Amino acid sequence: MGLFLHIFWTSVVPILALVAVGFILDKKFNLDLRSLSKLNFFILLPAYVFRSLYTAHLTLESVGISVCAFIILFSNSYMALGVSKFMGYDRKKAQIVRNATMFNNGGNIGIAIATFVFSNEPYIVNGQTPYLDVAIVGVIATFIIQTIFCNTLGFYQAGSGLLTRHDALKLVFHMPVLYAAPLALLARLIPYDLTSLVLWSPLNIFANAFVGMAMITLGVQMSRTPYNFFKKDVIVTTSLRLIGGPLLASFVMLLYIVFYEPVNPISAQAVIITYSVPSAVNTALIAFEMKNNPEFATQIVMSTTILSAVTMPLAILFAYYMFPV
């Protein structure tokens, strides 16, 4: 019960509070959602991605975890496509289900949950937290894969049901975030600390603003979205993200360990926990930007966020017993 309450108060409530701010502001002032979306995708998100990838603490094991995260990501994609075909969704709707299943909020909730879990019993040894750094590296390695593909492939998938392949690719290549990720990874190779540059300060300010502004933008979308979280399509996609995601992650990690190379069990647990978090807020923002079922995408994000307070503790326990230390 303590774990459930902690997850709810420290991860779910802050998100709902920020969403509520956007909801209330839009009801009172009728905010320009298109302008908010442009601000997020053309300024704040590129800054957030660049800073996250440039400052991430990576180790050699990060490579193996990233490979697993890549396999899990596309396993989720095929799972979503299979279920979408079974449910009879058209191509546009199937791509929204695909994005919501593939891409999660690991950068925010994932890191916060991993920090809490691996800083408490039964992971404390002689008053120390020896597993915390390993867990965070696992989360960050997964987050990097998520970030790169969500903000490139995610746009392409959301647009592929509406645009030709050429037009969808053209749109993706016009998004600044596409270039933020490789630039950050290349910048890590430069023998100079970019954080000492005067331009790092405004970039840091923009990066810090992204999460709050993204949640407020989601709240604005929510104020214009019919409430029907119990709609069958929402329930199906929510189940894929919160139940199918961690189960698939554990299966891939197990296969990787058995047939390729051993992985630190803490890293394996961290990956499973990361794939148990809600759908990424960006999936709803991308759906709005691409004009592809934005109401459906918004409902999925809110549904997975609220219900994750119940499913994440179960995923944490599952990971603990699946890959014991």
Coordinates of C-alpha atoms in Angstrom, one line a residue:
M1 CA 0.0 0.0 0.0
G2 CA 2.9 2.3 0.8
L3 CA 4.4 1.8 -2.7
F4 CA 1.0 2.4 -4.3
L5 CA 0.5 5.7 -2.4
H6 CA 4.0 6.9 -3.1
I7 CA 3.7 6.3 -6.8
F8 CA 0.3 8.0 -6.9
W9 CA 1.4 11.1 -4.9
T10 CA 4.9 11.6 -6.4
S11 CA 4.2 10.6 -10.0
V12 CA 0.5 10.7 -10.9
V13 CA -0.7 13.7 -8.8
P14 CA 2.0 16.2 -10.1
I15 CA 1.1 15.3 -13.7
L16 CA -2.6 15.7 -13.1
A17 CA -2.0 19.0 -11.3
L18 CA -0.1 20.4 -14.3
V19 CA -2.8 19.0 -16.7
A20 CA -5.4 20.7 -14.5
V21 CA -3.7 24.0 -14.9
G22 CA -3.9 23.8 -18.7
F23 CA -7.5 22.6 -18.5
I24 CA -8.6 25.5 -16.3
L25 CA -6.6 28.1 -18.3
D26 CA -8.1 27.0 -21.6
K27 CA -11.7 27.1 -20.2
K28 CA -11.1 30.6 -19.0
F29 CA -9.0 32.1 -21.8
N30 CA -9.5 29.8 -24.8
L31 CA -5.7 29.3 -25.4
D32 CA -4.3 28.9 -28.9
L33 CA -3.5 25.2 -28.9
R34 CA -1.7 25.4 -32.3
S35 CA 0.8 28.0 -30.9
L36 CA 1.4 25.9 -27.8
S37 CA 2.1 22.8 -30.0
K38 CA 4.6 24.8 -32.1
L39 CA 6.4 26.1 -29.0
N40 CA 6.7 22.6 -27.7
F41 CA 8.0 20.9 -30.8
F42 CA 10.2 23.7 -32.3
I43 CA 11.9 25.1 -29.2
L44 CA 11.3 23.3 -25.9
L45 CA 11.5 19.6 -27.0
P46 CA 14.7 20.0 -29.0
A47 CA 16.3 21.7 -26.1
Y48 CA 15.1 19.0 -23.7
V49 CA 16.3 16.2 -26.0
F50 CA 19.7 17.8 -26.6
R51 CA 20.4 18.4 -22.9
S52 CA 19.1 14.9 -21.9
L53 CA 21.3 13.1 -24.4
Y54 CA 24.4 15.3 -23.9
T55 CA 24.4 15.0 -20.1
A56 CA 23.3 11.3 -19.8
H57 CA 25.7 9.1 -17.8
L58 CA 26.5 6.2 -20.1
T59 CA 28.5 3.0 -19.5
L60 CA 29.5 0.0 -21.6
E61 CA 26.5 -1.9 -20.3
S62 CA 24.3 0.9 -21.7
V63 CA 25.0 -0.5 -25.2
G64 CA 23.5 -3.9 -24.4
I65 CA 20.5 -2.3 -22.6
S66 CA 20.0 0.0 -25.6
V67 CA 19.9 -3.0 -27.9
C68 CA 17.3 -4.6 -25.6
A69 CA 15.3 -1.4 -25.5
F70 CA 15.4 -1.3 -29.4
I71 CA 14.1 -4.8 -29.7
I72 CA 11.4 -4.2 -27.1
L73 CA 10.4 -1.0 -28.8
F74 CA 9.7 -2.7 -32.1
S75 CA 8.2 -5.8 -30.4
N76 CA 5.7 -3.4 -29.0
S77 CA 5.1 -2.0 -32.4
Y78 CA 4.3 -5.4 -33.9
M79 CA 2.1 -6.2 -30.9
A80 CA 0.1 -3.0 -31.4
L81 CA -0.2 -3.6 -35.2
G82 CA -1.4 -7.1 -34.6
V83 CA -4.1 -6.1 -32.1
S84 CA -5.1 -3.1 -34.3
K85 CA -5.7 -5.5 -37.2
F86 CA -7.6 -7.9 -35.0
M87 CA -9.8 -5.0 -33.8
G88 CA -10.4 -3.8 -37.3
Y89 CA -8.9 -0.3 -36.9
D90 CA -8.2 1.8 -40.0
R91 CA -4.6 2.8 -40.7
K92 CA -4.8 6.2 -39.1
K93 CA -6.1 4.8 -35.8
A94 CA -3.7 1.9 -35.9
Q95 CA -0.8 4.3 -36.0
I96 CA -2.1 6.1 -32.9
V97 CA -2.3 2.8 -31.1
R98 CA 1.2 2.0 -32.3
N99 CA 2.6 5.2 -30.9
A100 CA 0.9 5.0 -27.6
T101 CA 2.1 1.4 -27.1
M102 CA 5.7 1.9 -28.3
F103 CA 6.5 5.2 -26.6
N104 CA 6.3 5.8 -22.8
N105 CA 7.0 8.5 -20.2
G106 CA 10.2 6.9 -19.1
G107 CA 12.2 10.1 -19.1
N108 CA 10.1 11.6 -16.3
I109 CA 8.1 9.0 -14.4
G110 CA 10.6 6.2 -15.2
I111 CA 13.6 8.0 -13.7
A112 CA 11.5 9.1 -10.6
I113 CA 10.1 5.6 -10.0
A114 CA 13.5 3.9 -10.4
T115 CA 15.1 6.4 -8.0
F116 CA 12.5 5.6 -5.4
V117 CA 12.5 1.9 -5.8
F118 CA 16.3 1.4 -5.8
S119 CA 16.8 3.8 -2.9
N120 CA 14.6 1.8 -0.5
E121 CA 14.3 -1.7 0.8
P122 CA 15.1 -4.4 -0.3
Y123 CA 17.8 -2.6 -2.3
I124 CA 19.6 -0.9 0.7
V125 CA 22.8 -2.6 1.8
N126 CA 24.4 -1.4 5.1
G127 CA 22.6 1.9 4.8
Q128 CA 23.9 2.5 1.2
T129 CA 22.1 2.3 -2.2
P130 CA 24.6 0.3 -4.3
Y131 CA 22.1 -0.5 -7.0
L132 CA 20.8 3.0 -7.7
D133 CA 23.4 4.1 -10.3
V134 CA 23.1 0.8 -12.2
A135 CA 19.3 1.2 -12.3
I136 CA 19.4 4.8 -13.5
V137 CA 21.8 3.9 -16.3
G138 CA 19.4 1.2 -17.4
V139 CA 16.5 3.7 -17.4
I140 CA 18.5 6.4 -19.3
A141 CA 19.7 3.9 -21.9
T142 CA 16.1 3.0 -22.5
F143 CA 15.1 6.6 -22.5
I144 CA 17.6 7.5 -25.2
I145 CA 16.1 4.9 -27.6
Q146 CA 12.6 6.1 -26.7
T147 CA 13.5 9.7 -27.3
I148 CA 15.2 9.2 -30.6
F149 CA 12.4 7.1 -32.1
C150 CA 9.4 8.8 -30.6
N151 CA 10.4 12.2 -32.1
T152 CA 11.2 10.8 -35.5
L153 CA 9.4 7.6 -36.2
G154 CA 6.5 8.7 -34.0
F155 CA 5.8 11.7 -36.3
Y156 CA 6.2 9.5 -39.4
Q157 CA 3.7 6.9 -38.1
A158 CA 1.2 9.5 -37.0
G159 CA 1.3 11.1 -40.4
S160 CA 1.5 7.9 -42.5
G161 CA -2.2 7.3 -42.2
L162 CA -2.9 10.8 -43.6
L163 CA 0.0 11.6 -45.9
T164 CA 1.9 9.9 -48.6
R165 CA 5.2 8.3 -47.5
H166 CA 7.1 11.2 -49.2
D167 CA 5.1 13.9 -47.5
A168 CA 5.3 12.2 -44.1
L169 CA 9.1 11.9 -44.4
K170 CA 9.3 15.5 -45.5
L171 CA 7.4 16.6 -42.4
V172 CA 9.7 14.6 -40.1
F173 CA 12.8 16.2 -41.7
H174 CA 11.3 19.7 -41.0
M175 CA 11.1 18.9 -37.2
P176 CA 14.1 20.4 -35.3
V177 CA 14.1 17.5 -32.8
L178 CA 15.2 15.1 -35.5
Y179 CA 18.6 16.9 -35.5
A180 CA 18.8 17.5 -31.7
A181 CA 19.4 13.9 -30.9
P182 CA 22.4 13.2 -33.3
L183 CA 23.9 16.6 -32.6
A184 CA 23.8 15.8 -28.9
L185 CA 25.5 12.4 -29.4
L186 CA 28.1 14.0 -31.7
A187 CA 28.7 16.8 -29.2
R188 CA 29.7 14.2 -26.6
L189 CA 32.7 13.4 -28.8
I190 CA 34.0 17.0 -28.6
P191 CA 36.7 17.4 -26.0
Y192 CA 35.0 20.5 -24.6
D193 CA 32.4 20.9 -21.9
L194 CA 29.4 22.6 -23.7
T195 CA 27.8 23.3 -20.3
S196 CA 30.4 26.1 -19.8
L197 CA 29.2 28.0 -22.9
V198 CA 27.0 31.1 -22.4
L199 CA 24.3 29.6 -24.7
W200 CA 24.0 26.6 -22.4
S201 CA 22.0 28.7 -19.9
P202 CA 19.1 29.6 -22.2
L203 CA 19.1 26.0 -23.6
N204 CA 18.8 24.7 -20.0
I205 CA 15.9 27.1 -19.3
F206 CA 14.1 25.9 -22.4
A207 CA 14.7 22.3 -21.4
N208 CA 13.4 22.8 -17.9
A209 CA 10.3 24.4 -19.3
F210 CA 9.4 21.4 -21.6
V211 CA 7.8 19.0 -19.1
G212 CA 5.6 21.6 -17.5
M213 CA 4.5 23.2 -20.8
A214 CA 3.9 19.8 -22.4
M215 CA 1.6 18.9 -19.5
I216 CA -0.2 22.2 -19.7
T217 CA -0.7 21.7 -23.5
L218 CA -2.1 18.3 -22.7
G219 CA -4.5 19.9 -20.3
V220 CA -5.7 22.3 -23.1
Q221 CA -6.3 19.3 -25.3
M222 CA -8.2 17.6 -22.4
S223 CA -10.5 20.6 -22.1
R224 CA -11.6 20.0 -25.7
T225 CA -11.7 16.2 -25.5
P226 CA -14.9 14.2 -24.7
Y227 CA -14.4 12.1 -21.5
N228 CA -14.8 8.4 -22.3
F229 CA -11.9 6.6 -20.7
F230 CA -14.0 3.4 -20.6
K231 CA -14.4 3.3 -24.4
K232 CA -13.3 -0.2 -25.7
D233 CA -10.5 1.2 -27.9
V234 CA -9.0 3.2 -25.0
I235 CA -9.1 0.2 -22.7
V236 CA -7.4 -2.0 -25.3
T237 CA -4.6 0.4 -25.9
T238 CA -4.2 1.1 -22.2
S239 CA -3.8 -2.6 -21.6
L240 CA -1.2 -2.9 -24.3
R241 CA 0.9 -0.1 -22.7
L242 CA 0.5 -1.0 -19.0
I243 CA 0.3 -4.8 -19.2
G244 CA 1.6 -5.9 -22.5
G245 CA 4.6 -3.5 -22.3
P246 CA 6.3 -4.9 -19.1
L247 CA 5.5 -8.5 -20.0
L248 CA 7.0 -8.1 -23.4
A249 CA 10.0 -6.3 -21.9
S250 CA 10.6 -9.2 -19.5
F251 CA 10.4 -11.7 -22.2
V252 CA 12.9 -9.9 -24.4
M253 CA 15.3 -9.4 -21.5
L254 CA 15.1 -13.1 -20.7
L255 CA 15.8 -14.2 -24.3
Y256 CA 18.7 -11.7 -24.4
I257 CA 20.3 -13.1 -21.2
V258 CA 19.8 -16.8 -22.2
F259 CA 20.9 -16.6 -25.8
Y260 CA 23.4 -13.7 -26.0
E261 CA 25.0 -12.4 -22.8
P262 CA 24.3 -11.9 -19.1
V263 CA 22.8 -8.6 -18.0
N264 CA 23.0 -7.1 -14.5
P265 CA 19.6 -8.1 -12.9
I266 CA 19.2 -4.6 -11.6
S267 CA 19.4 -3.3 -15.2
A268 CA 16.9 -5.9 -16.3
Q269 CA 14.5 -4.8 -13.6
A270 CA 15.0 -1.1 -14.5
V271 CA 14.1 -1.8 -18.1
I272 CA 10.9 -3.7 -17.1
I273 CA 9.9 -0.8 -14.8
T274 CA 10.6 1.7 -17.5
Y275 CA 8.3 -0.1 -19.9
S276 CA 5.5 -0.2 -17.3
V277 CA 5.1 3.6 -17.2
P278 CA 2.2 5.5 -19.0
S279 CA 2.2 6.5 -22.7
A280 CA 4.4 9.5 -23.5
V281 CA 2.7 12.9 -23.4
N282 CA 4.4 13.5 -26.8
T283 CA 2.2 10.9 -28.4
A284 CA -0.9 13.1 -27.8
L285 CA 0.9 16.2 -28.9
I286 CA 2.1 14.5 -32.1
A287 CA -1.4 13.3 -32.8
F288 CA -2.6 16.9 -32.5
E289 CA 0.2 18.3 -34.7
M290 CA -0.5 15.7 -37.3
K291 CA -4.3 16.0 -37.0
N292 CA -4.7 12.3 -36.5
N293 CA -7.3 11.3 -33.8
P294 CA -6.0 13.7 -31.2
E295 CA -8.9 13.1 -28.9
F296 CA -8.3 9.3 -28.9
A297 CA -4.5 9.9 -28.3
T298 CA -5.2 12.3 -25.4
Q299 CA -7.6 9.8 -23.7
I300 CA -5.0 7.1 -23.9
V301 CA -2.3 9.3 -22.2
M302 CA -4.7 10.3 -19.4
S303 CA -6.0 6.7 -19.0
T304 CA -2.5 5.1 -18.8
T305 CA -1.3 7.9 -16.5
I306 CA -4.1 7.3 -13.9
L307 CA -4.2 3.5 -14.1
S308 CA -0.4 3.2 -13.9
A309 CA -0.7 4.0 -10.2
V310 CA -2.2 0.5 -9.9
T311 CA -0.2 -1.4 -12.5
M312 CA 3.3 0.0 -11.9
P313 CA 3.6 -1.4 -8.3
L314 CA 2.7 -4.8 -9.8
A315 CA 5.3 -4.5 -12.5
I316 CA 7.9 -3.6 -9.9
L317 CA 7.2 -6.7 -7.9
F318 CA 7.1 -8.8 -11.1
A319 CA 10.5 -7.5 -12.1
Y320 CA 12.0 -8.1 -8.6
Y321 CA 11.0 -11.8 -8.7
M322 CA 11.7 -12.3 -12.4
F323 CA 15.3 -11.0 -12.1
P324 CA 16.4 -11.4 -8.4
V325 CA 19.6 -9.9 -7.2

